[in-house]
Short mmCIF file of C-alpha atoms and ligand atoms in Angstrom, two decimals:
data_model
loop_
_atom_site.label_atom_id
_atom_site.label_comp_id
_atom_site.label_asym_id
_atom_site.label_seq_id
_atom_site.Cartn_x
_atom_site.Cartn_y
_atom_site.Cartn_z
CA UNK A 154 -18.85 -13.40 55.00
CA UNK A 155 -16.23 -14.82 52.50
CA UNK A 156 -12.69 -14.39 53.30
CA UNK A 157 -10.67 -12.30 51.02
CA UNK A 158 -8.65 -14.32 48.55
CA UNK A 159 -5.50 -12.26 48.30
CA UNK A 160 -3.72 -10.54 51.04
CA UNK A 161 -0.49 -8.94 50.17
CA UNK A 162 0.83 -8.41 53.67
CA UNK A 163 0.29 -12.20 54.43
CA UNK A 164 2.46 -13.32 51.55
CA UNK A 165 5.54 -15.06 52.73
CA UNK A 166 8.93 -12.99 51.92
CA UNK A 167 9.86 -15.60 49.27
CA UNK A 168 6.84 -14.94 47.23
CA UNK A 169 7.18 -11.20 47.46
CA UNK A 170 10.69 -11.53 46.12
CA UNK A 171 9.42 -13.61 43.28
CA UNK A 172 6.78 -10.93 42.63
CA UNK A 173 9.55 -8.34 42.41
CA UNK A 174 11.36 -10.40 39.92
CA UNK A 175 8.40 -10.81 37.70
CA UNK A 176 7.92 -7.08 37.88
CA UNK A 177 11.57 -6.36 36.85
CA UNK A 178 11.06 -8.93 34.00
CA UNK A 179 7.84 -7.08 32.78
CA UNK A 180 9.75 -3.87 32.67
CA UNK A 181 12.57 -5.40 30.56
CA UNK A 182 9.86 -7.00 28.13
CA UNK A 183 8.18 -3.66 27.79
CA UNK A 184 11.40 -1.91 27.08
CA UNK A 185 12.44 -4.52 24.56
CA UNK A 186 9.06 -4.37 22.93
CA UNK A 187 9.21 -0.52 22.57
CA UNK A 188 12.58 -0.80 20.91
CA UNK A 189 10.68 -2.36 17.88
CA UNK A 190 8.60 0.76 17.40
CA UNK A 191 11.16 2.64 15.29
CA UNK A 192 13.50 1.61 12.45
CA UNK A 193 13.30 0.75 8.80
CA UNK A 194 11.14 -2.36 9.70
CA UNK A 195 8.56 -0.88 12.09
CA UNK A 196 4.83 -1.17 11.19
CA UNK A 197 4.36 1.67 13.70
CA UNK A 198 6.27 4.04 11.40
CA UNK A 199 4.11 3.70 8.20
CA UNK A 200 5.37 5.14 4.86
CA UNK A 201 2.38 4.30 2.63
CA UNK A 202 -1.37 4.50 2.71
CA UNK A 203 -1.84 0.67 3.08
CA UNK A 204 0.55 0.72 6.10
CA UNK A 205 -1.29 3.66 7.76
CA UNK A 206 -4.59 1.87 7.41
CA UNK A 207 -3.14 -1.19 9.16
CA UNK A 208 -1.58 0.80 11.80
CA UNK A 209 -4.86 2.58 12.39
CA UNK A 210 -6.58 -0.68 12.75
CA UNK A 211 -3.79 -1.71 15.23
CA UNK A 212 -4.21 1.17 17.35
CA UNK A 213 -8.07 0.92 17.38
CA UNK A 214 -7.75 -2.72 18.40
CA UNK A 215 -5.19 -2.09 20.95
CA UNK A 216 -7.24 0.68 22.57
CA UNK A 217 -10.44 -1.45 22.57
CA UNK A 218 -8.68 -4.46 23.96
CA UNK A 219 -7.10 -2.29 26.70
CA UNK A 220 -10.67 -1.06 27.62
CA UNK A 221 -12.04 -4.56 27.71
CA UNK A 222 -9.01 -5.90 29.65
CA UNK A 223 -9.58 -3.11 32.36
CA UNK A 224 -13.23 -3.64 32.46
CA UNK A 225 -12.83 -7.48 32.96
CA UNK A 226 -10.26 -7.03 35.58
CA UNK A 227 -12.39 -4.53 37.51
CA UNK A 228 -15.35 -6.65 37.41
CA UNK A 229 -13.16 -9.64 38.57
CA UNK A 230 -11.66 -7.69 41.48
CA UNK A 231 -15.24 -6.38 42.26
CA UNK A 232 -16.44 -9.97 42.41
CA UNK A 233 -13.92 -10.64 45.15
CA UNK A 234 -14.74 -7.77 47.20
CA UNK A 235 -18.62 -7.68 46.81
CA UNK A 236 -20.58 -8.99 49.88
CA UNK A 237 -22.47 -12.26 49.35
CA UNK A 238 -26.05 -11.84 48.64
CA UNK A 239 -28.84 -14.43 48.95
CA UNK A 240 -30.84 -14.60 45.58
CA UNK A 241 -33.61 -16.80 44.42
CA UNK A 242 -33.08 -19.14 41.56
CA UNK A 243 -35.21 -16.85 39.36
CA UNK A 244 -33.04 -13.85 39.95
CA UNK A 245 -29.84 -15.79 39.35
CA UNK A 246 -31.19 -16.92 35.89
CA UNK A 247 -32.31 -13.44 34.90
CA UNK A 248 -28.71 -12.14 35.74
CA UNK A 249 -27.09 -14.94 33.83
CA UNK A 250 -29.37 -14.25 30.72
CA UNK A 251 -28.27 -10.63 30.94
CA UNK A 252 -24.68 -11.58 30.73
CA UNK A 253 -25.18 -14.07 27.92
CA UNK A 254 -27.20 -11.52 25.73
CA UNK A 255 -25.15 -8.42 26.65
CA UNK A 256 -21.67 -9.76 26.87
CA UNK A 257 -22.03 -12.83 24.82
CA UNK A 258 -24.01 -11.49 21.76
CA UNK A 259 -24.43 -7.72 21.76
CA UNK A 260 -20.93 -6.86 22.66
CA UNK A 261 -19.19 -9.24 20.17
CA UNK A 262 -21.56 -7.98 17.36
CA UNK A 263 -20.75 -4.34 18.21
CA UNK A 264 -17.12 -4.95 18.29
CA UNK A 265 -16.60 -7.27 15.30
CA UNK A 266 -18.64 -4.63 13.35
CA UNK A 267 -16.67 -1.80 14.39
CA UNK A 268 -13.35 -3.71 13.51
CA UNK A 269 -14.88 -4.60 9.97
CA UNK A 270 -15.73 -0.90 9.41
CA UNK A 271 -11.89 -0.23 9.70
CA UNK A 272 -10.84 -3.57 8.12
CA UNK A 273 -12.67 -3.93 5.06
CA UNK A 274 -11.62 -0.58 3.44
CA UNK A 275 -8.01 -1.23 4.56
CA UNK A 276 -8.07 -4.62 2.93
CA UNK A 277 -9.79 -3.39 -0.13
CA UNK A 278 -7.06 -0.77 -0.70
CA UNK A 279 -4.40 -3.59 -0.87
CA UNK A 280 -6.39 -5.50 -3.58
CA UNK A 281 -5.46 -5.15 -7.21
CA UNK A 282 -8.85 -3.48 -8.27
CA UNK A 283 -8.97 -1.40 -11.53
CA UNK A 284 -8.52 2.17 -10.78
CA UNK A 285 -8.71 3.73 -14.18
CA UNK A 286 -5.02 4.15 -14.54
CA UNK A 287 -2.20 1.72 -15.54
CA UNK A 288 -0.50 0.19 -12.42
CA UNK A 289 3.24 -0.76 -12.42
CA UNK A 290 3.67 -4.63 -12.03
CA UNK A 291 6.60 -6.03 -10.26
CA UNK A 292 7.06 -9.81 -9.79
CA UNK A 293 8.70 -11.11 -6.86
CA UNK A 294 9.61 -14.81 -6.54
CA UNK A 295 10.86 -16.37 -3.17
CA UNK A 296 13.68 -18.84 -3.42
CA UNK A 297 15.49 -20.62 -0.49
CA UNK A 298 17.01 -18.14 0.34
CA UNK A 299 17.13 -15.14 -1.90
CA UNK A 300 14.67 -12.96 -3.96
CA UNK A 301 14.13 -12.91 -7.70
CA UNK A 302 12.57 -9.56 -8.83
CA UNK A 303 11.17 -9.06 -12.40
CA UNK A 304 9.80 -6.06 -14.21
CA UNK A 305 7.91 -7.52 -17.00
CA UNK A 306 6.42 -4.16 -18.11
CA UNK A 307 9.68 -2.30 -18.43
CA UNK A 308 10.13 -0.42 -21.76
CA UNK A 309 12.46 -2.23 -24.16
CA UNK A 310 11.91 -5.64 -22.45
CA UNK A 311 11.85 -7.52 -19.15
CA UNK A 312 14.31 -6.34 -16.50
CA UNK A 313 15.52 -8.90 -13.83
CA UNK A 314 17.49 -8.43 -10.71
CA UNK A 315 17.75 -10.23 -7.37
CA UNK A 316 17.75 -9.38 -3.61
CA UNK A 317 16.86 -5.84 -4.21
CA UNK A 318 13.56 -4.17 -5.17
CA UNK A 319 13.38 -0.76 -6.72
CA UNK A 320 9.87 0.81 -7.12
CA UNK A 321 8.49 4.00 -8.16
CA UNK A 322 7.47 6.35 -5.29
CA UNK A 323 4.05 8.25 -5.06
CA UNK A 324 1.96 5.63 -7.02
CA UNK A 325 0.32 2.25 -6.55
CA UNK A 326 2.47 -0.82 -7.47
CA UNK A 327 0.91 -4.37 -7.86
CA UNK A 328 3.34 -6.98 -6.57
CA UNK A 329 2.79 -10.44 -8.02
CA UNK A 330 4.36 -12.82 -5.72
CA UNK A 331 5.07 -16.53 -6.03
CA UNK A 332 7.65 -19.11 -4.79
CA UNK A 333 9.93 -21.42 -6.59
CA UNK A 334 10.26 -23.87 -3.72
CA UNK A 335 8.61 -23.60 -0.24
CA UNK A 336 6.21 -20.99 1.31
CA UNK A 337 7.73 -17.69 1.96
CA UNK A 338 6.09 -14.37 2.59
CA UNK A 339 6.38 -10.97 1.17
CA UNK A 340 6.33 -8.05 3.74
CA UNK A 341 7.67 -4.54 3.57
CA UNK A 342 6.38 -3.64 7.04
CA UNK A 343 6.57 0.40 6.41
CA UNK A 344 4.55 -0.11 3.24
CA UNK A 345 1.94 -2.50 4.35
CA UNK A 346 1.23 -6.22 3.73
CA UNK A 347 2.03 -8.95 4.25
CA UNK A 348 1.15 -11.75 1.77
CA UNK A 349 2.15 -15.42 1.40
CA UNK A 350 4.41 -16.49 -1.53
CA UNK A 351 3.16 -19.86 -2.41
CA UNK A 352 4.53 -22.45 -4.99
CA UNK A 353 2.28 -22.79 -8.01
CA UNK A 354 0.10 -19.71 -7.28
CA UNK A 355 0.44 -16.05 -7.83
CA UNK A 356 -0.91 -13.83 -5.15
CA UNK A 357 -1.19 -9.94 -5.67
CA UNK A 358 -0.87 -7.14 -3.23
CA UNK A 359 -0.89 -3.45 -4.03
CA UNK A 360 1.33 -1.11 -1.98
CA UNK A 361 2.54 2.30 -2.38
CA UNK A 362 5.54 4.38 -0.96
CA UNK A 363 4.71 8.10 -0.23
CA UNK A 364 8.25 9.22 -0.68
CA UNK A 365 11.56 8.06 -2.32
CA UNK A 366 13.72 6.19 0.31
CA UNK A 367 14.97 2.80 1.60
CA UNK A 368 12.78 0.49 3.42
CA UNK A 369 13.75 -2.70 5.06
CA UNK A 370 12.16 -6.10 4.22
CA UNK A 371 12.68 -9.68 5.25
CA UNK A 372 10.93 -13.09 4.39
CA UNK A 373 8.11 -13.32 6.87
CA UNK A 374 7.36 -16.97 6.75
CA UNK A 375 9.86 -19.50 8.16
CA UNK A 376 11.23 -21.23 5.03
CA UNK A 377 14.24 -23.34 6.29
CA UNK A 378 17.69 -23.03 7.75
CA UNK A 379 18.57 -19.64 6.41
CA UNK A 380 15.17 -17.88 6.77
CA UNK A 381 16.90 -15.17 8.93
CA UNK A 382 19.31 -14.47 6.15
CA UNK A 383 16.68 -13.58 3.53
CA UNK A 384 16.61 -9.85 3.51
CA UNK A 385 15.21 -7.74 0.75
CA UNK A 386 16.71 -4.20 0.06
CA UNK A 387 13.69 -2.05 -0.96
CA UNK A 388 14.25 1.37 -2.54
CA UNK A 389 11.52 3.64 -3.81
CA UNK A 390 12.63 6.25 -6.45
CA UNK A 391 11.05 9.15 -8.12
CA UNK A 392 9.39 8.12 -11.42
CA UNK A 393 12.25 9.60 -13.67
CA UNK A 394 14.97 7.88 -11.58
CA UNK A 395 12.97 4.58 -11.56
CA UNK A 396 12.86 4.63 -15.45
CA UNK A 397 16.44 5.43 -15.81
CA UNK A 398 17.15 2.56 -13.28
CA UNK A 399 15.32 0.18 -15.47
CA UNK A 400 16.85 1.49 -18.73
CA UNK A 401 20.29 0.81 -17.32
CA UNK A 402 19.21 -2.74 -16.94
CA UNK A 403 18.15 -3.52 -20.41
CA UNK A 404 19.60 -6.82 -21.31
CA UNK A 405 21.78 -5.41 -24.38
CA UNK A 406 23.28 -2.85 -22.03
CA UNK A 407 23.97 -5.48 -19.28
CA UNK A 408 25.43 -7.85 -22.05
CA UNK A 409 27.71 -5.14 -23.21
CA UNK A 410 28.89 -4.50 -19.74
CA UNK A 411 29.45 -8.24 -18.98
CA UNK A 412 31.57 -8.62 -22.25
CA UNK A 413 33.54 -5.47 -21.76
CA UNK A 414 37.32 -5.54 -20.76
CA UNK A 415 39.97 -8.00 -22.12
CA UNK A 416 41.31 -8.48 -18.46
CA UNK A 417 38.30 -10.34 -17.69
CA UNK A 418 38.23 -12.99 -20.49
CA UNK A 419 39.65 -15.56 -18.14
CA UNK A 420 37.00 -14.82 -15.41
CA UNK A 421 34.26 -14.99 -18.06
CA UNK A 422 35.50 -18.40 -18.96
CA UNK A 423 35.64 -19.61 -15.53
CA UNK A 424 32.22 -18.37 -15.06
CA UNK A 425 30.72 -20.09 -18.18
CA UNK A 426 32.11 -23.40 -16.97
CA UNK A 427 31.47 -23.30 -13.23
CA UNK A 428 28.65 -20.88 -12.48
CA UNK A 429 26.53 -20.38 -15.62
CA UNK A 430 24.60 -23.51 -14.80
CA UNK A 431 23.00 -21.71 -12.02
CA UNK A 432 23.40 -18.04 -12.49
CA UNK A 433 22.47 -15.70 -15.27
CA UNK A 434 24.60 -12.85 -16.56
CA UNK A 435 23.06 -11.16 -19.51
CA UNK A 436 24.90 -12.01 -22.58
CA UNK A 437 26.48 -15.07 -21.05
CA UNK A 438 23.85 -17.41 -19.56
CA UNK A 439 20.13 -17.43 -18.33
CA UNK A 440 19.83 -20.01 -15.52
CA UNK A 441 17.60 -19.17 -12.53
CA UNK A 442 18.77 -21.65 -9.91
CA UNK A 443 20.72 -18.86 -8.27
CA UNK A 444 20.39 -15.15 -8.30
CA UNK A 445 20.69 -13.11 -11.66
CA UNK A 446 24.30 -11.52 -11.34
CA UNK A 447 23.97 -9.16 -14.25
CA UNK A 448 24.13 -6.00 -11.99
CA UNK A 449 25.73 -7.50 -8.83
CA UNK A 450 28.40 -4.87 -8.71
CA UNK A 451 25.76 -2.19 -8.07
CA UNK A 452 23.66 -3.97 -5.31
CA UNK A 453 23.95 -3.02 -1.77
CA UNK A 454 24.57 -6.36 -0.27
CA UNK A 455 25.46 -9.93 -0.87
CA UNK A 456 23.83 -13.25 0.17
CA UNK A 457 20.45 -11.57 0.95
CA UNK A 458 21.88 -9.48 3.70
CA UNK A 459 24.94 -11.34 5.08
CA UNK A 460 27.60 -9.09 3.51
CA UNK A 461 27.55 -5.47 2.48
CA UNK A 462 28.79 -4.85 -1.04
CA UNK A 463 32.31 -3.31 -0.97
CA UNK A 464 35.61 -3.95 -2.74
CA UNK A 465 36.65 -7.60 -2.29
CA UNK A 466 33.21 -8.52 -0.98
CA UNK A 467 32.37 -11.07 -3.86
CA UNK A 468 35.74 -12.94 -3.53
CA UNK A 469 35.21 -13.04 0.17
CA UNK A 470 31.56 -14.48 -0.35
CA UNK A 471 32.88 -17.04 -2.89
CA UNK A 472 35.55 -18.20 -0.34
CA UNK A 473 33.33 -18.11 2.74
CA UNK A 474 29.70 -18.29 1.71
CA UNK A 475 29.03 -21.81 3.40
CA UNK A 476 30.36 -20.37 6.74
CA UNK A 477 28.66 -17.05 6.34
CA UNK A 478 25.38 -18.60 5.50
CA UNK A 479 25.46 -22.38 6.27
CA UNK A 480 23.71 -24.91 3.98
CA UNK A 481 22.81 -22.17 1.52
CA UNK A 482 22.13 -23.71 -1.93
CA UNK A 483 25.56 -22.64 -3.60
CA UNK A 484 27.92 -25.42 -3.47
CA UNK A 485 31.36 -24.58 -1.96
CA UNK A 486 34.05 -23.51 -4.37
CA UNK A 487 37.10 -24.26 -2.21
CA UNK A 488 38.58 -26.35 -4.98
CA UNK A 489 39.31 -23.12 -6.90
CA UNK A 490 42.48 -21.30 -6.28
CA UNK A 491 42.56 -17.83 -4.62
CA UNK A 492 43.72 -16.13 -7.96
CA UNK A 493 40.78 -17.48 -9.94
CA UNK A 494 38.21 -16.43 -7.19
CA UNK A 495 39.85 -12.92 -6.96
CA UNK A 496 39.44 -12.55 -10.81
CA UNK A 497 35.98 -13.78 -10.73
CA UNK A 498 35.09 -11.43 -7.93
CA UNK A 499 36.69 -8.35 -9.65
CA UNK A 500 34.79 -9.17 -12.85
CA UNK A 501 31.56 -9.57 -11.07
CA UNK A 502 32.08 -6.42 -9.19
CA UNK A 503 32.74 -4.52 -12.36
CA UNK A 504 28.92 -5.24 -13.44
CA UNK A 505 27.66 -1.70 -12.30
CA UNK A 506 25.11 -0.51 -14.77
C1 HEC B 130 24.44 -25.08 -7.92
C2 HEC B 130 24.06 -23.69 -8.32
C3 HEC B 130 25.16 -22.65 -8.01
C4 HEC B 130 26.32 -22.66 -8.68
C5 HEC B 130 27.16 -23.71 -9.53
C6 HEC B 130 26.88 -21.40 -8.37
N1 HEC B 130 26.11 -20.74 -7.52
FE1 HEC B 130 26.19 -18.84 -6.74
N2 HEC B 130 24.62 -18.91 -5.87
C7 HEC B 130 23.61 -19.95 -5.90
C8 HEC B 130 22.57 -19.74 -5.00
C9 HEC B 130 21.41 -20.73 -4.73
C10 HEC B 130 22.79 -18.52 -4.41
C11 HEC B 130 22.00 -17.87 -3.22
C12 HEC B 130 22.46 -18.20 -2.10
C13 HEC B 130 21.73 -17.53 -0.77
O1 HEC B 130 21.95 -16.29 -0.73
O2 HEC B 130 21.00 -18.30 -0.21
C14 HEC B 130 24.07 -18.01 -4.95
C15 HEC B 130 24.66 -16.81 -4.60
C16 HEC B 130 25.75 -16.24 -5.25
C17 HEC B 130 26.10 -14.96 -5.13
C18 HEC B 130 25.51 -13.88 -4.18
C19 HEC B 130 24.52 -13.24 -4.99
C20 HEC B 130 23.66 -12.23 -4.32
O3 HEC B 130 22.78 -11.71 -4.79
O4 HEC B 130 23.91 -11.87 -3.01
C21 HEC B 130 27.22 -14.77 -5.96
C22 HEC B 130 28.07 -13.49 -6.00
C23 HEC B 130 27.34 -15.95 -6.56
N3 HEC B 130 26.54 -16.95 -6.21
C24 HEC B 130 28.55 -16.15 -7.44
C25 HEC B 130 28.79 -17.50 -7.88
C26 HEC B 130 29.91 -17.94 -8.68
C27 HEC B 130 31.01 -16.81 -9.11
C28 HEC B 130 29.96 -19.14 -9.13
C29 HEC B 130 30.89 -19.89 -9.80
C30 HEC B 130 32.26 -20.08 -9.16
C31 HEC B 130 28.58 -19.65 -8.50
N4 HEC B 130 28.10 -18.66 -7.82
C32 HEC B 130 28.22 -20.95 -8.68
C33 HEC B 130 23.85 -21.21 -6.67
C34 HEC B 130 24.98 -21.42 -7.33
CU1 CU B 131 11.56 -17.29 5.13
#
């Protein structure tokens, strides 16, 4: 007779206390884990077909893995409990062969095939295959640490914005993603994905939002010091509202807006000599080292998520951006006086198409 390996009653007190601590830790981890199941970035709350497919695969895999886990643990416990039996070498070999063929070949072939049956159609849906209707194209370019978003197909000419992504709801959209510097990743968890943004290469992913609404997104590949502060505000609009949104951002309209108001003449000059090397504002400059600012006043946030947009927020950003988002790629402007920064902020906030 073999001795039993584990005997709870025989564990010294101190080990039982340690076990209790581990149990408590597990409960905390499970609660924390479940806290991630809701919210605007939860893959478990899909808002588009691609995301629903991914979640289905996830549930299938979790269920299957749980069954396998329970089966393996049960066999393991059974192996401890079972009485020792004498076997001939031949019998031993036969049993070993059964395990290799059943558990090592048949089971994996079955499970991988089952997974592929779910996985292949789901992956295919996210490919930019022809579907007999024109598909909206939106280009997204990752920068350290902000997002450039372009609409090359907009009627009346390309539209550019940053740190916000507006898409039409209820239709497929092809996202052409790339990077201007290091590797980033494009991921809107509730819509599906994700896909790498690689410098020198354009990757394409097709996603669809069922309903108009706001969806969270965040760079999903570590890209340097401020990776955590690289949020993307995603909003799906009805087709008509989407087209109106694009039309408001036609470059002539934006230029008109930027050049309006005599009060802002000084601010525009300051911008031209201090900021235009990096930023574009339609009608004034066309640099892409920093985010396009032509519609900045109408955007929901600043610094890719570090500040909500409200009155005075741009001045606050200009004064404090290196503390709010340390080592971001915009040089500090603390050599400029408060009045100048205030007028720059007021002018930029007036850029609301
Ligand atoms: C050397 C290039 C450079 C110069 C010069 C520069 N910026 Fe920036 N700016 C950037 C970069 C890069 C970012 C993005 C920082 C980030 O979020 O990581 C940025 C961000 C911003 C933002 C926030 C944009 C957003 O979408 O959240 C504003 C507003 C802004 N700059 C205004 C200005 C103004 C006004 C000036 C001139 C006084 C200026 N910048 C000068 C590079 C520059
Ligand atoms: Cu990143």
